[in-house]
Coordinates of C-alpha atoms and ligand atoms in Angstrom, one line a residue:
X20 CA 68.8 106.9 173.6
X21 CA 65.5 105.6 174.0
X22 CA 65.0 102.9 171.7
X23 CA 61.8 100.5 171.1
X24 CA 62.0 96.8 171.2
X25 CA 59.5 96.8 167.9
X26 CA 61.8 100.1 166.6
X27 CA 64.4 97.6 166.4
X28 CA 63.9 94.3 165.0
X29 CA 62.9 93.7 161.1
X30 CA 62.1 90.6 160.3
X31 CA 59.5 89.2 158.3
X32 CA 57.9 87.7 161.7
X33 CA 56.9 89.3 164.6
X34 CA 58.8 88.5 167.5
X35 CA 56.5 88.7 170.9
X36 CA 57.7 89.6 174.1
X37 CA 56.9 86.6 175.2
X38 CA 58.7 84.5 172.8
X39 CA 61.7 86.8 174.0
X40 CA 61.0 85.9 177.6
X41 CA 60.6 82.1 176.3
X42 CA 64.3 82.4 174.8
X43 CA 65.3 83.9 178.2
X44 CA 64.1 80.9 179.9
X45 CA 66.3 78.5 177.7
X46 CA 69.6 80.6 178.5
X47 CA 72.1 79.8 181.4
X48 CA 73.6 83.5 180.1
X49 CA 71.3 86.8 179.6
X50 CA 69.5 88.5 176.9
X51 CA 70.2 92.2 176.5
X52 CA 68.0 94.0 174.6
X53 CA 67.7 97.8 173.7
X54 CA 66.8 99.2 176.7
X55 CA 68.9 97.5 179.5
X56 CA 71.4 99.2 181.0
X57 CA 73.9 97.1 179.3
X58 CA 73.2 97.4 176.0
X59 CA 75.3 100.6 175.4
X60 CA 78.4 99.0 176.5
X61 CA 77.9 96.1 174.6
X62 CA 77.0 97.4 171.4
X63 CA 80.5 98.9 171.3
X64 CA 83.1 97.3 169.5
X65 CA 86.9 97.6 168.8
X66 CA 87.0 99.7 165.9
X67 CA 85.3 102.7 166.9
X68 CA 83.8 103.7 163.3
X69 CA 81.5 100.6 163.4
X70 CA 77.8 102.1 165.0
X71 CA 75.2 99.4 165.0
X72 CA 72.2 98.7 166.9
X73 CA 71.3 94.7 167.3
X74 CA 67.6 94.3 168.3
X75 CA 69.3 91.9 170.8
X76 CA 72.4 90.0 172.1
X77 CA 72.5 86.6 173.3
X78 CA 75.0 86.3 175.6
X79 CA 75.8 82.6 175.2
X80 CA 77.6 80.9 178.7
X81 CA 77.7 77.6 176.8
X82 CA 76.9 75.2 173.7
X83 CA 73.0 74.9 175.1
X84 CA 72.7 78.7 175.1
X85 CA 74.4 78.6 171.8
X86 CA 71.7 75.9 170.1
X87 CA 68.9 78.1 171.6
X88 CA 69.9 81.0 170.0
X89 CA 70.8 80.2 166.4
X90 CA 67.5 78.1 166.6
X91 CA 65.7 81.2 167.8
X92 CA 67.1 83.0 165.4
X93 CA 66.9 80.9 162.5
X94 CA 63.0 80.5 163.1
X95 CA 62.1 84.3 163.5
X96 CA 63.9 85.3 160.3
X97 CA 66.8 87.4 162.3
X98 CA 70.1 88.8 160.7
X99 CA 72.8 87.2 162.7
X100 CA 76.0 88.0 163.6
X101 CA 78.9 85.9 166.1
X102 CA 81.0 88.1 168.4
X103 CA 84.2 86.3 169.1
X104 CA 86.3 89.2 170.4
X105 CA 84.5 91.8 168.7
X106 CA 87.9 93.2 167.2
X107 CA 86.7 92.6 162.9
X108 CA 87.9 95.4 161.5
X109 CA 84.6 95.5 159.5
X110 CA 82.9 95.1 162.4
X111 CA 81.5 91.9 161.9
X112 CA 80.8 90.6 164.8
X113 CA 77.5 93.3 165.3
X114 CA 74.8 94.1 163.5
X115 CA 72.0 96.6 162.9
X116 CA 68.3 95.0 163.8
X117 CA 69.0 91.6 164.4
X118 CA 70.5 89.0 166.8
X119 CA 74.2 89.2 168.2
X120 CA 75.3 85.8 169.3
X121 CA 78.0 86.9 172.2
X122 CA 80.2 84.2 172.7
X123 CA 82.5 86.4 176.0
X124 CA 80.8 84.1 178.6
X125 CA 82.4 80.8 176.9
X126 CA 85.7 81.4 177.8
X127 CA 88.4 78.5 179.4
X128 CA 91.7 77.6 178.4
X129 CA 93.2 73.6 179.6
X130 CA 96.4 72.6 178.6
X131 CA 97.5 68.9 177.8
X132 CA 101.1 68.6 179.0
X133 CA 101.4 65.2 177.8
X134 CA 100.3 66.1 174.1
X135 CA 100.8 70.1 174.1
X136 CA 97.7 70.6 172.7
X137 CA 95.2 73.0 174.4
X138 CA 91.5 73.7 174.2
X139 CA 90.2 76.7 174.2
X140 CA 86.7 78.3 174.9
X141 CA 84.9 80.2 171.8
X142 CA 84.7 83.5 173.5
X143 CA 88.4 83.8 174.3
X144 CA 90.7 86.6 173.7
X145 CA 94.3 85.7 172.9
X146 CA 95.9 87.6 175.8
X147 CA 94.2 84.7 178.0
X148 CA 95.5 81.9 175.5
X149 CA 98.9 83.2 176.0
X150 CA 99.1 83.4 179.4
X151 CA 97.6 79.9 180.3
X152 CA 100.3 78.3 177.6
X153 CA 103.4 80.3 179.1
X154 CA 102.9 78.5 182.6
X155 CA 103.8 75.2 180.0
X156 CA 106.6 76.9 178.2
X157 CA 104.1 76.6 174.9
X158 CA 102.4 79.1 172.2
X159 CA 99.9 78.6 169.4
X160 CA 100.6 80.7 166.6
X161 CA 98.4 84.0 166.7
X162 CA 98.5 87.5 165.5
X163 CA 100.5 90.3 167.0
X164 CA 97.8 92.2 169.1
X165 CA 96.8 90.1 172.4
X166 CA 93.6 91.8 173.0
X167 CA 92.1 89.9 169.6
X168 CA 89.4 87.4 169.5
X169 CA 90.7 83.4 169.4
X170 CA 87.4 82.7 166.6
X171 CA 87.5 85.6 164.1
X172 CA 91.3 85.7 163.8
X173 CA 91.2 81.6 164.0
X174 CA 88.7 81.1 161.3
X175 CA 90.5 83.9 158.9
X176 CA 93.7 82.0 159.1
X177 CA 96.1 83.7 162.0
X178 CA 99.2 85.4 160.9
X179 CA 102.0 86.4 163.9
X180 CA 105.5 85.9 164.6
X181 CA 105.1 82.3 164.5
X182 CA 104.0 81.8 161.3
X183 CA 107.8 80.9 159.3
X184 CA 108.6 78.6 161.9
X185 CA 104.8 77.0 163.2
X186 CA 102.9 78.4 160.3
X187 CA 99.4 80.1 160.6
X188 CA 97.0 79.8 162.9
X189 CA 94.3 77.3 161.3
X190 CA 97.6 74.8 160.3
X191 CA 97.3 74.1 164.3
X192 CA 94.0 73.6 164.5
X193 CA 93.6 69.7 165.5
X194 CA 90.1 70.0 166.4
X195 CA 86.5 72.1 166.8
X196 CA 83.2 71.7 168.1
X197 CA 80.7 73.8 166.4
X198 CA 76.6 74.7 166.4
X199 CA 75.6 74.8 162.8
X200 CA 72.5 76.8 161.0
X201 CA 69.8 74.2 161.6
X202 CA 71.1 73.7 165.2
X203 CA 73.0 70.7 165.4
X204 CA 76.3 70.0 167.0
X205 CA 79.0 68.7 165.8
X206 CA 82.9 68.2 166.3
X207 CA 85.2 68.6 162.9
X208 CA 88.9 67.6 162.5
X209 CA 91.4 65.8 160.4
X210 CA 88.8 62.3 160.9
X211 CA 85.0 63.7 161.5
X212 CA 83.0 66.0 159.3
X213 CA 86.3 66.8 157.3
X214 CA 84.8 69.0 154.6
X215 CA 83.6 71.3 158.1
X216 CA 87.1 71.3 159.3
X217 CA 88.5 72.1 155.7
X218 CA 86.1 75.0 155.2
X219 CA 86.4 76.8 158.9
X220 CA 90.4 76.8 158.0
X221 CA 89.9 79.8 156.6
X222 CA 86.7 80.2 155.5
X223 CA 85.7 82.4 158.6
X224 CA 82.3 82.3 160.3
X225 CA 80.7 80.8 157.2
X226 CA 79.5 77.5 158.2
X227 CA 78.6 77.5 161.9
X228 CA 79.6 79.1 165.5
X229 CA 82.4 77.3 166.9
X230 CA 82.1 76.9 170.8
X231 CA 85.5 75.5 171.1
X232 CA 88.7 74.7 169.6
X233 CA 91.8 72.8 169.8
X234 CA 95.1 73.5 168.6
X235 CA 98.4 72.4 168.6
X236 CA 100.9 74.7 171.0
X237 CA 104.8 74.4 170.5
X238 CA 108.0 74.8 173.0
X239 CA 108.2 79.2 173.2
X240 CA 109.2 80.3 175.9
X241 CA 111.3 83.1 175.3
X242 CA 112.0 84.8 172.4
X243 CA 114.3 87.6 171.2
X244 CA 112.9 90.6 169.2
X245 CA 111.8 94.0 169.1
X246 CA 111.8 97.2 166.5
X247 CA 115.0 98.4 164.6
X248 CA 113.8 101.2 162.8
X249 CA 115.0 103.7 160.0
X250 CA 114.1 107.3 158.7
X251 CA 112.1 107.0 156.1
X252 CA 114.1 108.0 153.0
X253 CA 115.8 105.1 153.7
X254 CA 113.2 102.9 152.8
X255 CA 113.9 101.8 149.3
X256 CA 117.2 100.4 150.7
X257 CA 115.3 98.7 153.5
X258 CA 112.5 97.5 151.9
X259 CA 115.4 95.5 148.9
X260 CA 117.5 94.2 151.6
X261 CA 114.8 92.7 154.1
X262 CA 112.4 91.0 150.8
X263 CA 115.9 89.1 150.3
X264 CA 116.8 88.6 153.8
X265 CA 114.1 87.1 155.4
X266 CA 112.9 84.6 153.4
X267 CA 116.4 83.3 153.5
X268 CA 116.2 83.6 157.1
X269 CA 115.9 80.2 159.5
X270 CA 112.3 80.1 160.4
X271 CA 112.9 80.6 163.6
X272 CA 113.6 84.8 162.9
X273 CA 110.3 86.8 161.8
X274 CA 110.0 90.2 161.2
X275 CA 107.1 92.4 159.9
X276 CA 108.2 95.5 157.7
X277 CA 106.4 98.7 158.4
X278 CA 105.8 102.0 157.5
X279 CA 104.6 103.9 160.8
X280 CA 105.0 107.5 163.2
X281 CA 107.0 106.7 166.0
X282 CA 104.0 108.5 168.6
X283 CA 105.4 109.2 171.7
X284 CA 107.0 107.0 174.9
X285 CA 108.4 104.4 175.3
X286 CA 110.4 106.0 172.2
X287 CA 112.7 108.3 173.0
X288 CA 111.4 111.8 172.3
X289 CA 114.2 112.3 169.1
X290 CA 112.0 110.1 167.2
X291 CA 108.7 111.0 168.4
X292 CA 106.5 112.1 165.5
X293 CA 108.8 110.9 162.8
X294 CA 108.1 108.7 160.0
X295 CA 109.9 105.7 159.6
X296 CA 110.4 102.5 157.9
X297 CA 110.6 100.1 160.8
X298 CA 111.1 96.4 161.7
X299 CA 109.5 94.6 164.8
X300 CA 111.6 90.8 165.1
X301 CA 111.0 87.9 166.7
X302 CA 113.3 85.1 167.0
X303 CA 112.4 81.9 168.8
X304 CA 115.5 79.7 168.0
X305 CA 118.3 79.0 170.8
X306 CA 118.8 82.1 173.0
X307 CA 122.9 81.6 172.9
X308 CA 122.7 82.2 168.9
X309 CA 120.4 85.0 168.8
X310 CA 123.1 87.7 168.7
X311 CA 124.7 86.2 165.5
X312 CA 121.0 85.7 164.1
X313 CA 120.8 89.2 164.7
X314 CA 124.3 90.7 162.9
X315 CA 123.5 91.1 159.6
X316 CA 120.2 93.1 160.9
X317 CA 122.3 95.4 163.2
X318 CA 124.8 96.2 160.4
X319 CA 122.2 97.7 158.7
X320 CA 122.6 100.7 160.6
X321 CA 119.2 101.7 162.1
X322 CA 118.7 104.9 163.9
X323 CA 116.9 103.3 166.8
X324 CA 116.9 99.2 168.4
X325 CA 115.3 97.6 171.0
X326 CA 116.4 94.3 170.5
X327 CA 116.8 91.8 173.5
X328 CA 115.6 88.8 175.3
X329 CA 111.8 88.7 176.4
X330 CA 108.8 86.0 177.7
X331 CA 106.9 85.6 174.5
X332 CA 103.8 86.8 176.1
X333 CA 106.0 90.2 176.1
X334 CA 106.6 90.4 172.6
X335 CA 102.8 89.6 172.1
X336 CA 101.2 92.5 174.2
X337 CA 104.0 95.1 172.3
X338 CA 101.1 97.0 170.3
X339 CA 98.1 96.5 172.7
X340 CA 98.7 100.2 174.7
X341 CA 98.9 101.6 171.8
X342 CA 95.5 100.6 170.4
X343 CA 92.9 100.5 173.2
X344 CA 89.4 99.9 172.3
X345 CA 87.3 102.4 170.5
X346 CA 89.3 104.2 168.0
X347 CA 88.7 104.9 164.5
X348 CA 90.0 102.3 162.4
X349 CA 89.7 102.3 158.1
X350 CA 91.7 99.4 156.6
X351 CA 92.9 97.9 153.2
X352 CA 94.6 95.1 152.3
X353 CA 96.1 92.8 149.8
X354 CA 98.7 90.0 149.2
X355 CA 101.8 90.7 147.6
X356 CA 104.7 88.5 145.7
X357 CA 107.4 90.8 144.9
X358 CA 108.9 94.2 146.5
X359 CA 109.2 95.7 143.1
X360 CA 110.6 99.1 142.6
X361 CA 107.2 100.3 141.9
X362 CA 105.8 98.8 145.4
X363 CA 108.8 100.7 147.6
X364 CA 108.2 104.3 145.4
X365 CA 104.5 103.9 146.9
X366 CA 105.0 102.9 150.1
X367 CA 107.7 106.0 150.5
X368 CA 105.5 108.0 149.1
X369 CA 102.8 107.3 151.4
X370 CA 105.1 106.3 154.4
X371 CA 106.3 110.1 154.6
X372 CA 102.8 111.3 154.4
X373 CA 100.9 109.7 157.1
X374 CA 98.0 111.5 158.0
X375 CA 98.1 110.2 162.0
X376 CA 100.3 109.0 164.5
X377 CA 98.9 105.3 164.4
X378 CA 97.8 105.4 161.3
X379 CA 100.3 102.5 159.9
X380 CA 101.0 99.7 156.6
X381 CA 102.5 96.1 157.6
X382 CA 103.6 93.4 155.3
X383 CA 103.6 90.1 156.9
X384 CA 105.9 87.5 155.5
X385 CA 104.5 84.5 154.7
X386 CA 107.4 82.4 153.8
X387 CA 108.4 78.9 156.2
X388 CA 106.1 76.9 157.3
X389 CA 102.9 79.1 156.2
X390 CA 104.1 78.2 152.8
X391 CA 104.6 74.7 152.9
X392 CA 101.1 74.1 153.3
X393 CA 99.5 73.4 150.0
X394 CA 97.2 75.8 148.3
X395 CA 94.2 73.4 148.2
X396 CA 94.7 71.8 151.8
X397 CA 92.8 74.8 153.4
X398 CA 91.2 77.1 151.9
X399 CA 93.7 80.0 152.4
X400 CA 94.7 80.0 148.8
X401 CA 97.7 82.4 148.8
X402 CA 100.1 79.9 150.4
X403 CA 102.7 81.0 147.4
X404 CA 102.4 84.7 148.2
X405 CA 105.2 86.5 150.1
X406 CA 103.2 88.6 152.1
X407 CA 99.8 89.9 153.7
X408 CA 100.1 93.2 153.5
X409 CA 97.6 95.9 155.2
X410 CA 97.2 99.4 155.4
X411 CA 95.4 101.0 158.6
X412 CA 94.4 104.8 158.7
X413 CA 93.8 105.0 163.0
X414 CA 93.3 107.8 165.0
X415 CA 91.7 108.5 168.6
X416 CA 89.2 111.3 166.8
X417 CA 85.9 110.9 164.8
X418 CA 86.6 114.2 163.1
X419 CA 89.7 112.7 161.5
X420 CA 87.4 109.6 160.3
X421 CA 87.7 111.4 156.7
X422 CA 91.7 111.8 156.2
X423 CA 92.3 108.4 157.5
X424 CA 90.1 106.4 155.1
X425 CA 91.5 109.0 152.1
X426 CA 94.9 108.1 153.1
X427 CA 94.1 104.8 153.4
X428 CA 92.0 103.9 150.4
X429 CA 94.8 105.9 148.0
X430 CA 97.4 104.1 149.9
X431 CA 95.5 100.6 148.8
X432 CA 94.8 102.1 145.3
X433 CA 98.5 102.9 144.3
X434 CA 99.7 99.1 145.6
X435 CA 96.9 97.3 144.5
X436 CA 98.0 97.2 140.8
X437 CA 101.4 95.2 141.9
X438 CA 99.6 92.9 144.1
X439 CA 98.7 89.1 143.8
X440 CA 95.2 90.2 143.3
X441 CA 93.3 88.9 146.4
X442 CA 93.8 90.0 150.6
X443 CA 93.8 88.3 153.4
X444 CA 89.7 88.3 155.0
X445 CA 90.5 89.1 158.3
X446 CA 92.7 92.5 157.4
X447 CA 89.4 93.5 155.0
X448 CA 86.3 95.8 155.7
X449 CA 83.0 95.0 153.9
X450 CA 84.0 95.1 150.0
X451 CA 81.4 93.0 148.3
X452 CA 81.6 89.8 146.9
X453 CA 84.5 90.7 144.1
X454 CA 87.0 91.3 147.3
X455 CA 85.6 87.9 148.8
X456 CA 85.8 85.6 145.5
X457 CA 89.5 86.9 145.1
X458 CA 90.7 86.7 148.5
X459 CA 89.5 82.5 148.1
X460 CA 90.3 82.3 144.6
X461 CA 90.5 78.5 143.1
X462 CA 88.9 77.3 146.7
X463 CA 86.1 79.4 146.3
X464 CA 83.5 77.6 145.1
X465 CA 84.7 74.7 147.2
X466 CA 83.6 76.7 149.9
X467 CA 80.1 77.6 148.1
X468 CA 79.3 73.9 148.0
X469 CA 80.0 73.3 151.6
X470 CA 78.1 76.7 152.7
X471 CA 75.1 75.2 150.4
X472 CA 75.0 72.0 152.2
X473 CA 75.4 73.5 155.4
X474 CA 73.7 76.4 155.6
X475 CA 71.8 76.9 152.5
X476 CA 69.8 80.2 154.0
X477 CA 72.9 81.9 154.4
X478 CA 72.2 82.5 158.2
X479 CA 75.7 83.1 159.0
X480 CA 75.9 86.1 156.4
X481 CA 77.5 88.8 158.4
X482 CA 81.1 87.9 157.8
X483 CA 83.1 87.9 154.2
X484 CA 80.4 86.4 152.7
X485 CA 80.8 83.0 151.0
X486 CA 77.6 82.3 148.9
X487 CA 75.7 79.1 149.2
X488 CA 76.1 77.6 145.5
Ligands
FAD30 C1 94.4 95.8 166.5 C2 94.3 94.6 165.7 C3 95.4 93.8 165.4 C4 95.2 92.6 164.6 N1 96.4 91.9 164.3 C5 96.2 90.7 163.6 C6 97.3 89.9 163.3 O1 98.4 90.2 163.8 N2 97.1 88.7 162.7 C7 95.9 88.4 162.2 O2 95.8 87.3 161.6 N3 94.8 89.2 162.3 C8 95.0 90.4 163.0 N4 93.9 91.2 163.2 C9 92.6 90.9 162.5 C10 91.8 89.9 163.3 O3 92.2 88.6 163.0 C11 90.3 90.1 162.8 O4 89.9 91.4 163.1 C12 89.4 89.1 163.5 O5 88.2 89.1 162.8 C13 89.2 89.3 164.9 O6 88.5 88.3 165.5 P1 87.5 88.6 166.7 O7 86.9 87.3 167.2 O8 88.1 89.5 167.7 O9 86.4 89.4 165.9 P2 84.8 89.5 165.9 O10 84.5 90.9 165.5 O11 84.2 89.0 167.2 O12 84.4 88.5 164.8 C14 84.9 88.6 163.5 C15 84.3 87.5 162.5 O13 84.6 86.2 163.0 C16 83.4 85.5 163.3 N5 83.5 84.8 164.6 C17 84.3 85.2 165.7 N6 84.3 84.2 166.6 C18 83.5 83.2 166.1 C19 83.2 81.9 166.6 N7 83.6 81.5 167.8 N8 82.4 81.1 165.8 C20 82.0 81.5 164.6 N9 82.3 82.7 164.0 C21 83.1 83.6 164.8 C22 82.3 86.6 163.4 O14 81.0 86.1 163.0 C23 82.8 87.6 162.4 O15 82.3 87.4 161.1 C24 94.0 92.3 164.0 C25 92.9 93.1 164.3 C26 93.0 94.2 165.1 C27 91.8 95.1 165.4

């Protein structure tokens, strides 16, 4: 493609060459712009239905290159947009016609053995995190895909196996240094800039881009887990007995409830292609009672387990062959309170006719320790809901793009009337302000007074969109 520098960037300025060249001057890291060599690769994010063209990236090696940037950006009128991991399923971390501030080259993870808290660079990918903690015997609470980007899923809130016993993500976040709209820099936590490190627990790439953070890892070392599954007309009986199982449960034992195609290998080929109603565990309490923790789940009879011992970083890269970069991804979500009758009769009904292999729904359970944070204290609002649920219509092809956002969207539509109304940001595309304002609810416009203080332009705009007030 041959694009044009002026083709490309719309702003109410015109931006010279040479002010480009003056921006390249101020970078330790490298400007890519539409016709370097580069630019294809880098315009190409995890979900493979996002297609934008930036006008440029700013590939950021540290907070300097970061300042320069968001000044730059800030002064010539550019739509912005942070790429943490570049995994949104919205694709919000890219834009058409503007700047992309790439954050890939600020990447470092230190461990404090004496303390067990760890920074971490704001480029990194959790795969990294993981593996620098497990040398410790640690973990920080995450999500369930390694490949995914420390900010993004950080600043939505972080839901993983660890959530009933450590809670979410943001509830171990001691600590951030950020670069905010009019370029300053500043570090937020429990004692400086407080209404900062309120907002960014939760509140997503709202306020400022966060070159740093620190969080609070715990003793994981090993865990026991893996996927019991059923067939799928057994889902209403599933469905009943795990919503009052597990939040019964110790908080050491986590389990998402799925329904999902079993695809191929490492399966065995009996179920390949099927449609269950599966589990995937994790239990990080003491190895010796694991097998007794795991009873009343194995007398449930399911077709197929894979249950055992394994280094948490196992249990953590499960999913990631399965979803490699650059498919087509169309997702839905919401939070949920019950598993009423109504919510199982939809979920078989969909369950058994899944248009794809990967295309899958997960509800989360949010019970533990992700509940016994109050509803004000971040602004994650649905500390009292039982789940985050989300639907995801995937498949390797473009010219099944169609059936797996139908799926998807009637899938959403059929649930949506039992649900508690809002979703969780980081399992949402781009659905308007509505979707936003529900998803925050009562800490809303707490977060509108904050983004109006802070960035009253609305320069970080290309994320679930909080308003300035
Ligand atoms: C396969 C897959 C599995 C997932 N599983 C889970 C899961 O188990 N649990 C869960 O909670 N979520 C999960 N998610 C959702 C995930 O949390 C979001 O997609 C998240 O936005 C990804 O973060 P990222 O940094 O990779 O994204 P990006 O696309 O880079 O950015 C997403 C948003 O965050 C902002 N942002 C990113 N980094 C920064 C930063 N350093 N400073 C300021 N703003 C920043 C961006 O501006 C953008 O608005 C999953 C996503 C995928 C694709």
């Amino acid at each position: 493609m041959n694009l044009k520098l002026s083709d490309m960037i719309t702003t109410t300025n015109t931006i010279s060459l040479a002010e480009i060249e003056n921006l390249r001057t101020q970078l330790k890291g490298k400007i890519v712009l539409p016709a370097d060599k580069d630019y294809e690769e880098l315009r190409a994010v995890f979900n493979g239905m996002i297609d934008k063209y930036p006008a440029m990236f700013a590939m950021c090696a540290d907070v300097a290159d970061v300042i320069a940037s968001v000044n730059f950006t800030r002064e010539h009128n550019m739509l912005l947009a942070i790429r943490g991991g570049g995994h949104n399923g919205g694709g919000l971390g890219i834009c058409d016609n503007g700047m992309v501030i790439d954050l890939s080259g600020i990447k470092y993870v230190r461990v404090n053995t004496s303390s067990n808290t760890v920074r971490v660079g704001g480029g990194n990918i959790w795969n990294e995190v993981d593996h620098a903690t497990h040398a410790f015997g640690l973990a920080i609470p995450a999500g369930i895909v390694s490949s995914t980007g420390v900010g993004g899923l950080t600043l939505g809130g972080g839901i993983g196996y660890l959530a009933r016993k450590y809670g979410l993500t943001i509830d171990n976040l001691l600590e951030a240094d950020m670069v905010l709209a009019d370029g300053t820099f500043v570090t937020v936590s429990a004692s400086q800039n407080t209404d900062l490190f309120w907002a960014i627990r939760g509140g997503g790439g709202n306020f400022g881009v966060i070159t740093s953070f620190k969080f609070q890892a715990h003793p994981v070392k090993t865990v026991f887990g893996g996927p019991t599954l059923w067939p799928i007309e057994k889902l209403d009986e599933i469905m009943k007995w795990y919503h009052s199982f597990i939040h019964n449960a110790p908080d050491d034992l986590n389990g998402f409830i799925a329904t999902m195609i079993i695809p191929g290998p490492p399966f065995p080929e009996h179920l390949h292609m099927k449609q269950f109603c599966g589990i995937v565990w994790c239990y990080t309490g003491d190895m010796d009672k694991a097998k007794e923790v795991f009873e009343p789940i194995l007398a449930m009879s399911p077709v197929f387990e894979h249950v055992g011992e394994m280094p948490y970083p196992a249990i953590q890269t499960l999913f990631d062959g399965l979803f490699p970069k650059g498919m087509q991804w169309y997702w839905r979500a919401d939070f949920f309170n019950e598993l009423d009758s109504e919510i199982r009769e939809q979920c078989l009904k969909f369950g058994s006719n899944t248009p794809t292999p990967l295309s899958q729904m997960h509800l989360y359970p949010l019970s533990g320790a992700a509940s016994r944070v109050g509803a004000e204290d971040t602004p994650w609002a649905y500390r009292d809901a039982k789940y985050a649920g989300v639907i995801v219509g995937v498949d390797p092809d473009a010219g099944n793009r169609e059936i797996i956002t139908k799926w998807c969207k009637d899938y959403w539509e059929a649930l949506h009337p039992y649900s508690s109304g809002g979703a969780y940001s980081n399992f949402m595309m781009d659905e308007g302000q509505e979707r936003v304002r529900a998803s925050y609810k009562h800490n809303y416009d707490r977060l509108s007074r904050i983004k109006q203080r802070y960035d009253p332009n609305n320069l970080f705009r290309v994320n679930q969109n909080i308003i300035p007030a």
